[in-house]
Coordinates of C-alpha atoms in Angstrom, one line a residue:
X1 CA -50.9 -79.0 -27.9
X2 CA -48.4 -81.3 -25.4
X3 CA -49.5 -84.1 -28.2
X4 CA -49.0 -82.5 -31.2
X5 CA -45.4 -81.0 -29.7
X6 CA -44.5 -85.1 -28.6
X7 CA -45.5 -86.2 -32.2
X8 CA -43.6 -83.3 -33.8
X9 CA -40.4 -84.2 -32.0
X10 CA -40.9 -87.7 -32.6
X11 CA -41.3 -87.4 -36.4
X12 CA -38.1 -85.8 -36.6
X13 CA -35.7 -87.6 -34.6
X14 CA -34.7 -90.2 -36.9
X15 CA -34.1 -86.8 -39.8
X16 CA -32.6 -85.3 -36.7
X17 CA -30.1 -87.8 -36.2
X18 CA -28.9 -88.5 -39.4
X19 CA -28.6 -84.9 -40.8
X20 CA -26.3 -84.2 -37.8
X21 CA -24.3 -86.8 -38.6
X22 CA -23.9 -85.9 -42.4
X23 CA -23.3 -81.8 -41.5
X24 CA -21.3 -81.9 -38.8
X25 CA -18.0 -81.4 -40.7
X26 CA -19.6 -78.9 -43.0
X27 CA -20.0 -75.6 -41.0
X28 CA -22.0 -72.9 -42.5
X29 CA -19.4 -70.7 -44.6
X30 CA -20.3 -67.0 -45.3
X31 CA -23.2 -65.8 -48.0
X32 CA -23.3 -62.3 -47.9
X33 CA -20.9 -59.7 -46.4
X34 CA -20.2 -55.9 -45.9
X35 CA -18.0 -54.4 -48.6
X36 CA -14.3 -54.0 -47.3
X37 CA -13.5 -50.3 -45.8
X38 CA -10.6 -49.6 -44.2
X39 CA -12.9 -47.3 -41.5
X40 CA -16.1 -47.8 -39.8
X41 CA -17.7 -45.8 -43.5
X42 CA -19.3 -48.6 -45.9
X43 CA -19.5 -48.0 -49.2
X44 CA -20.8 -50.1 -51.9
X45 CA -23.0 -53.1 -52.5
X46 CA -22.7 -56.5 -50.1
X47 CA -20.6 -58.9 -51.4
X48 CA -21.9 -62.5 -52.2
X49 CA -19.3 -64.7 -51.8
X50 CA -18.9 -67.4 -54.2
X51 CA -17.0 -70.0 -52.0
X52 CA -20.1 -70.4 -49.9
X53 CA -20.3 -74.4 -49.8
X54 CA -23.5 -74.6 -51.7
X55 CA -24.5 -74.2 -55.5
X56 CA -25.3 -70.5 -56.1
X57 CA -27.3 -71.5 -59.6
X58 CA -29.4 -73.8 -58.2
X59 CA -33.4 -72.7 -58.2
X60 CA -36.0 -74.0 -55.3
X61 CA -33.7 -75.0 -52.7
X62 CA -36.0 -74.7 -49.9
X63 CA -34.6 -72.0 -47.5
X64 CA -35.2 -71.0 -43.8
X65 CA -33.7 -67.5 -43.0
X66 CA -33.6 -66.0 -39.7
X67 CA -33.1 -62.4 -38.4
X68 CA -33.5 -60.0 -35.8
X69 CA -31.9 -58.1 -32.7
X70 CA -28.5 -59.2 -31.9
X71 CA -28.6 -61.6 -28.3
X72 CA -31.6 -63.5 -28.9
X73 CA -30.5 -67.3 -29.8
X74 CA -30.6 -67.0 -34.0
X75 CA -27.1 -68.8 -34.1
X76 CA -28.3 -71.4 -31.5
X77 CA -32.3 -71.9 -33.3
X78 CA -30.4 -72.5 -36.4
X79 CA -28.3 -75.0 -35.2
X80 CA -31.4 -76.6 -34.2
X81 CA -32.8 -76.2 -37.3
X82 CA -30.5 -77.8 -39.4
X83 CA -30.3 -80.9 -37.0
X84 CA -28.5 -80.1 -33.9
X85 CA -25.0 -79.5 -34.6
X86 CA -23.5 -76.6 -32.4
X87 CA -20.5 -76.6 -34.8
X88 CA -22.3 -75.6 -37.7
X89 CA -22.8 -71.8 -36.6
X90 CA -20.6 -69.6 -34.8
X91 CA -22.3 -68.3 -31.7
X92 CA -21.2 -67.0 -28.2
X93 CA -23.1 -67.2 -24.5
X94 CA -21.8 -63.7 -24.8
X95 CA -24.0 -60.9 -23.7
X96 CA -22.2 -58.4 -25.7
X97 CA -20.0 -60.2 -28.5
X98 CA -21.3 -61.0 -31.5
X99 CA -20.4 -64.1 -34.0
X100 CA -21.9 -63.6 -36.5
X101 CA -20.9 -61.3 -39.6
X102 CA -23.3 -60.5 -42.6
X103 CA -25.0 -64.1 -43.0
X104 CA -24.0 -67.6 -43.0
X105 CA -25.6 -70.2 -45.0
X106 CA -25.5 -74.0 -44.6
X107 CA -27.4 -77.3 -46.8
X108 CA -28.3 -79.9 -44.8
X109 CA -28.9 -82.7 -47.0
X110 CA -31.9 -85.1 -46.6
X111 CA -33.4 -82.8 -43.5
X112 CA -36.4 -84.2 -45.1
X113 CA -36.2 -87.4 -46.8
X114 CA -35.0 -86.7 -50.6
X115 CA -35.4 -82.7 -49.4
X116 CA -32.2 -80.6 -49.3
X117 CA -32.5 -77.2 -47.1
X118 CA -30.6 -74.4 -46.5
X119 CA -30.5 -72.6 -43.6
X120 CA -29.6 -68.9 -43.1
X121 CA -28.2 -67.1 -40.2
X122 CA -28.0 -63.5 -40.0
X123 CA -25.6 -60.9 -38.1
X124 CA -28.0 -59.0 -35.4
X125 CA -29.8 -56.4 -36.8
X126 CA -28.7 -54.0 -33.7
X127 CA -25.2 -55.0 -34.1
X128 CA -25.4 -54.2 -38.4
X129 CA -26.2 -50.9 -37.3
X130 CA -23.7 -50.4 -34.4
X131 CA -20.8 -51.7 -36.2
X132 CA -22.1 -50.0 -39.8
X133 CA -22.8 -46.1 -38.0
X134 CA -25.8 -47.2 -38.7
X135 CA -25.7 -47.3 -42.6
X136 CA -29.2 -47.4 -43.6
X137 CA -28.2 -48.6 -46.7
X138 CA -26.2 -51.5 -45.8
X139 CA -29.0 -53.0 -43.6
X140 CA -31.0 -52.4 -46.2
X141 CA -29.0 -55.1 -48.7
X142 CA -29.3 -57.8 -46.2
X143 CA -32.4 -57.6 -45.4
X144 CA -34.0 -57.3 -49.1
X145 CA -31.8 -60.1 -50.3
X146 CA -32.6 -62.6 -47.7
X147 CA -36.3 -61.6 -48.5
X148 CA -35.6 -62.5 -51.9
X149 CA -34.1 -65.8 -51.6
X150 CA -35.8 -67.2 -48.5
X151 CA -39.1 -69.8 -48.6
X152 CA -39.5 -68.5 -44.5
X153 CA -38.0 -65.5 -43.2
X154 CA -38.0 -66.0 -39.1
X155 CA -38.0 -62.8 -36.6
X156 CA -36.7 -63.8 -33.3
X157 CA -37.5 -61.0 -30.4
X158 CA -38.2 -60.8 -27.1
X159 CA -41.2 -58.6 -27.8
X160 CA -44.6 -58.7 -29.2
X161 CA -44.6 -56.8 -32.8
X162 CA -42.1 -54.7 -32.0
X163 CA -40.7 -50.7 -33.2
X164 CA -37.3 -52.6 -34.5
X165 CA -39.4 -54.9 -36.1
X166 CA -41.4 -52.7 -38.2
X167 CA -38.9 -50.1 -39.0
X168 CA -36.6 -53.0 -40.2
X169 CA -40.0 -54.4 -42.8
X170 CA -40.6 -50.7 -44.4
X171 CA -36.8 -51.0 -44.9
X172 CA -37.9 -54.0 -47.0
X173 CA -41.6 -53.1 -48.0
X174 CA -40.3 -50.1 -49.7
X175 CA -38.4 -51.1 -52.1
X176 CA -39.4 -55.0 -52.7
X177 CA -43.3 -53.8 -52.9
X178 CA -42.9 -50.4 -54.4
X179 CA -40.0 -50.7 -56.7
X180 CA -39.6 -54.2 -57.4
X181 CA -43.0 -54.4 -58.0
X182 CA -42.1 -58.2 -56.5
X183 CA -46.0 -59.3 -55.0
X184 CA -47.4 -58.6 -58.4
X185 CA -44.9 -61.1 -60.6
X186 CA -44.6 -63.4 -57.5
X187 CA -48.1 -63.9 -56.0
X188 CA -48.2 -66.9 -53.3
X189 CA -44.7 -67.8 -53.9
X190 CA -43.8 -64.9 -51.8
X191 CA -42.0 -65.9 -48.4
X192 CA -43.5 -66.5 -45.4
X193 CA -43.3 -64.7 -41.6
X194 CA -42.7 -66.5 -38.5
X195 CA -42.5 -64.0 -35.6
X196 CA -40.9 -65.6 -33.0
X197 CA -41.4 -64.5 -29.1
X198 CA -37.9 -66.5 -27.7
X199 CA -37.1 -66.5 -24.2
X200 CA -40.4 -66.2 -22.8
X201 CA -41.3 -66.7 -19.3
X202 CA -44.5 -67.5 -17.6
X203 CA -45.0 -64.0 -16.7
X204 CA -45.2 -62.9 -20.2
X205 CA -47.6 -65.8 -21.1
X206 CA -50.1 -63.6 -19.1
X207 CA -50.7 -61.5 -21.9
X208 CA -52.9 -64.2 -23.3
X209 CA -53.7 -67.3 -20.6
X210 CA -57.6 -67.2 -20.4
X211 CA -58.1 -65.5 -24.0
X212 CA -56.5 -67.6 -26.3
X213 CA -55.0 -70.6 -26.6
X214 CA -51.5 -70.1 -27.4
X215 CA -49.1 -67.2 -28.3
X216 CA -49.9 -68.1 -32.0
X217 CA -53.3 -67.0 -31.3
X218 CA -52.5 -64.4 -29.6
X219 CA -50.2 -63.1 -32.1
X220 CA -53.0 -63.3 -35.0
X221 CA -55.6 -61.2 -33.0
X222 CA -52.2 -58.6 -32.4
X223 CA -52.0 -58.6 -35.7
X224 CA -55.5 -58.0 -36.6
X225 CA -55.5 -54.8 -35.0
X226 CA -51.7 -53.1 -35.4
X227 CA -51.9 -50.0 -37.9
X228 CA -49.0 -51.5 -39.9
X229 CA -50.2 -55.1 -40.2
X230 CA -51.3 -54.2 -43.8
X231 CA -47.5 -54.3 -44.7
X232 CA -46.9 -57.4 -43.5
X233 CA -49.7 -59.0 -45.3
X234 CA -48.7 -57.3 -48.6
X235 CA -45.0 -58.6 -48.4
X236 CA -45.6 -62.3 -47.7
X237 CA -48.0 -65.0 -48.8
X238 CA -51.5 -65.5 -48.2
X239 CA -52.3 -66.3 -44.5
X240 CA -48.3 -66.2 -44.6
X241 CA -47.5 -64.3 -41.4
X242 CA -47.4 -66.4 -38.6
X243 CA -46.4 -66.2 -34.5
X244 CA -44.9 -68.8 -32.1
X245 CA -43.5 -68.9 -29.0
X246 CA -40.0 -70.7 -27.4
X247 CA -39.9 -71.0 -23.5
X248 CA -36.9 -70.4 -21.8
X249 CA -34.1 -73.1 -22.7
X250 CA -32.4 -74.7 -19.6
X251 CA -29.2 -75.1 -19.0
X252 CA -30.2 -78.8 -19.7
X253 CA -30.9 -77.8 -23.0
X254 CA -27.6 -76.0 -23.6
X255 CA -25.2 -79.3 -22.5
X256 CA -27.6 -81.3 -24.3
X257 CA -27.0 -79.1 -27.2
X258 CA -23.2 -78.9 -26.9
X259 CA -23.2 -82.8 -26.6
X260 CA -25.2 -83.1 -29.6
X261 CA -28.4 -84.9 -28.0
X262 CA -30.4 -82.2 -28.4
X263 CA -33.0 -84.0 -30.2
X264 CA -32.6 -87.7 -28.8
X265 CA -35.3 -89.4 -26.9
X266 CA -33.5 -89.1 -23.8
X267 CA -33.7 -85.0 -23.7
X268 CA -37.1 -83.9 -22.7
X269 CA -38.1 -80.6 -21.9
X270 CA -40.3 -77.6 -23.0
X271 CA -38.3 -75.7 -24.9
X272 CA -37.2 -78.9 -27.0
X273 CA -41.3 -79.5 -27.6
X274 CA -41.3 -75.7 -28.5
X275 CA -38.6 -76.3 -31.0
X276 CA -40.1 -79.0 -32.5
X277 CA -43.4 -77.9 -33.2
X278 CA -41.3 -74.8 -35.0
X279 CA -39.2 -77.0 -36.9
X280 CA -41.7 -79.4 -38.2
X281 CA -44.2 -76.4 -39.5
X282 CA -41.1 -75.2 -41.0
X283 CA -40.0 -78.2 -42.8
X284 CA -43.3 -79.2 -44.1
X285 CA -44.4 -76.0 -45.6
X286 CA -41.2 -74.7 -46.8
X287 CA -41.5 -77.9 -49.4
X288 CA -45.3 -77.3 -49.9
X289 CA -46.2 -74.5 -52.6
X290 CA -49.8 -73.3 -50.8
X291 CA -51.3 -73.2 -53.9
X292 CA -50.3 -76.8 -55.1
X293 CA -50.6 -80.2 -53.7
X294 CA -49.2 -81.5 -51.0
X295 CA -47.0 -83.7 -52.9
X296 CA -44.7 -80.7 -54.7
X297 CA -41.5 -81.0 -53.2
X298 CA -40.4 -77.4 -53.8
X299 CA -41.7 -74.0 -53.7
X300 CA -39.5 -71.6 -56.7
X301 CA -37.4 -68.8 -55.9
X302 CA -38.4 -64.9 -56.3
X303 CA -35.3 -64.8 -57.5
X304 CA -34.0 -67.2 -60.0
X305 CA -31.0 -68.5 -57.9
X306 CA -28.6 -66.6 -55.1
X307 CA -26.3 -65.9 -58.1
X308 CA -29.0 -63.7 -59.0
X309 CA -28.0 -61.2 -56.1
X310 CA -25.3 -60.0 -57.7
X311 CA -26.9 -58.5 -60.9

């Protein structure tokens, strides 16, 4: 696993480098946000907005989405993502402000050679429902839409399958399986799952040490047995729904990050391995339709492009 997470960060330093350089004076700009109230009562459908930086008609643009509970590094693992910048996503060491409003969308050109991707942050799904009184309906419209436009859809939590978790995939199950009727017109070009167990200490990893070999594994046999894992298999791809785990990141990995040398050769640590093993599954299957060959460069849209959202 060492090996494979040392090949995996080598294999993407020189895309690394370069698509840092090319974003780093285009930060992510917003994509969707709440409609305009003049009190804490939201009415109305999200609003896409059209000045976004990147070309709402376009269909098959790759696309990397991540959500969950506000605090747990989405700003920060999209930076990462999308090369390394720290400029290209607002985000705060803050244990109680959030940054991020609605979502924000960036394209990194050439993240992969000839490959274009968008990345996709989110506004903490606590902090939607704090700041919204907890307006089912307007959680709701983010999460559905980023469904619909996303090739992966990335849960960050601290927990294993958690309630907040599930409660926030019927939000989605119900109406993108049951009225959209979406996994019957869409088949394997449905998204796919990464559940993402950040912050984790050695402590935790003693849920699985000695039974599996990683938290992916781990994760899988969780899966196997949760009474709503049938949801989850019915919203994304085949063998779609996947788990990985990031280590705690250092301090050194926060100046490294700020100084953007995240991903050079000098900057060595776990949670960099961890990120890279992440970042190239991501990559390479969000390019690879998993019923095609491996040389397709682009996997289409549920939807036909994000203008679409707005029908």
């Amino acid at each position: 696993a060492a090996a494979a997470a040392a090949a995996a960060a080598a294999a993407i330093d020189s895309s690394s480098s370069s698509s840092s350089s090319s974003s780093s004076s285009s930060a992510a700009r917003p994509l969707l946000q709440p409609p305009e109230s003049a009190d804490d009562s939201v009415h109305g459908p999200i609003v896409l907005n059209q000045d976004c930086g990147v070309d709402l008609e376009a269909q098959g643009v790759p696309t990397i989405a991540i959500i969950g509970p506000s605090r747990k590094g989405k700003s920060v693992l999209a930076g990462l993502l999308a090369g390394g910048d720290p400029k290209l996503f607002p985000q705060s060491h803050s244990s109680f402000q959030a940054m991020t409003s609605g979502t924000q969308i960036v394209e990194v050109p050439d993240l992969l050679p000839g490959v274009s991707v968008r990345i996709v942050d989110t506004e903490g799904l606590s902090h939607v429902g704090r700041s919204r009184s907890k307006r089912e309906a307007i959680v709701r419209q983010f999460l559905v839409s980023t469904y619909l436009t996303s090739s992966w859809i990335l849960w960050l939590d601290s927990e294993v399958l958690s309630t907040s978790f599930f409660t926030m995939m019927w939000l989605v199950h119900d109406y993108v399986i049951d009225v959209l009727k979406v996994k019957d017109a869409a088949g394997d070009r449905l998204p796919r799952m990464m559940y993402i167990r950040t912050q984790e200490t050695e402590v935790q990893q003693r849920e699985y040490v000695g039974q599996f070999a990683d938290f992916a594994s781990f994760f899988e046999a969780a899966m196997q047995g949760h009474e709503d894992g049938d949801i989850l298999r019915s919203m994304f791809a085949p063998d779609g729904v996947h788990g990985h785990a990031l280590p705690i990141w250092t301090l050194q990995d926060l100046e490294a990050f700020e100084q953007q040398t995240f991903w050079s050769e000098s900057h060595d640590t776990p949670f960099k391995a961890a990120v890279a093993q992440l970042r190239e599954r991501l990559l390479n299957e969000a390019i690879v339709s998993p019923s095609s060959s491996s040389s397709s460069r682009s996997v289409p849209p549920l939807l036909p492009s994000l203008a679409a959202l707005e029908q």
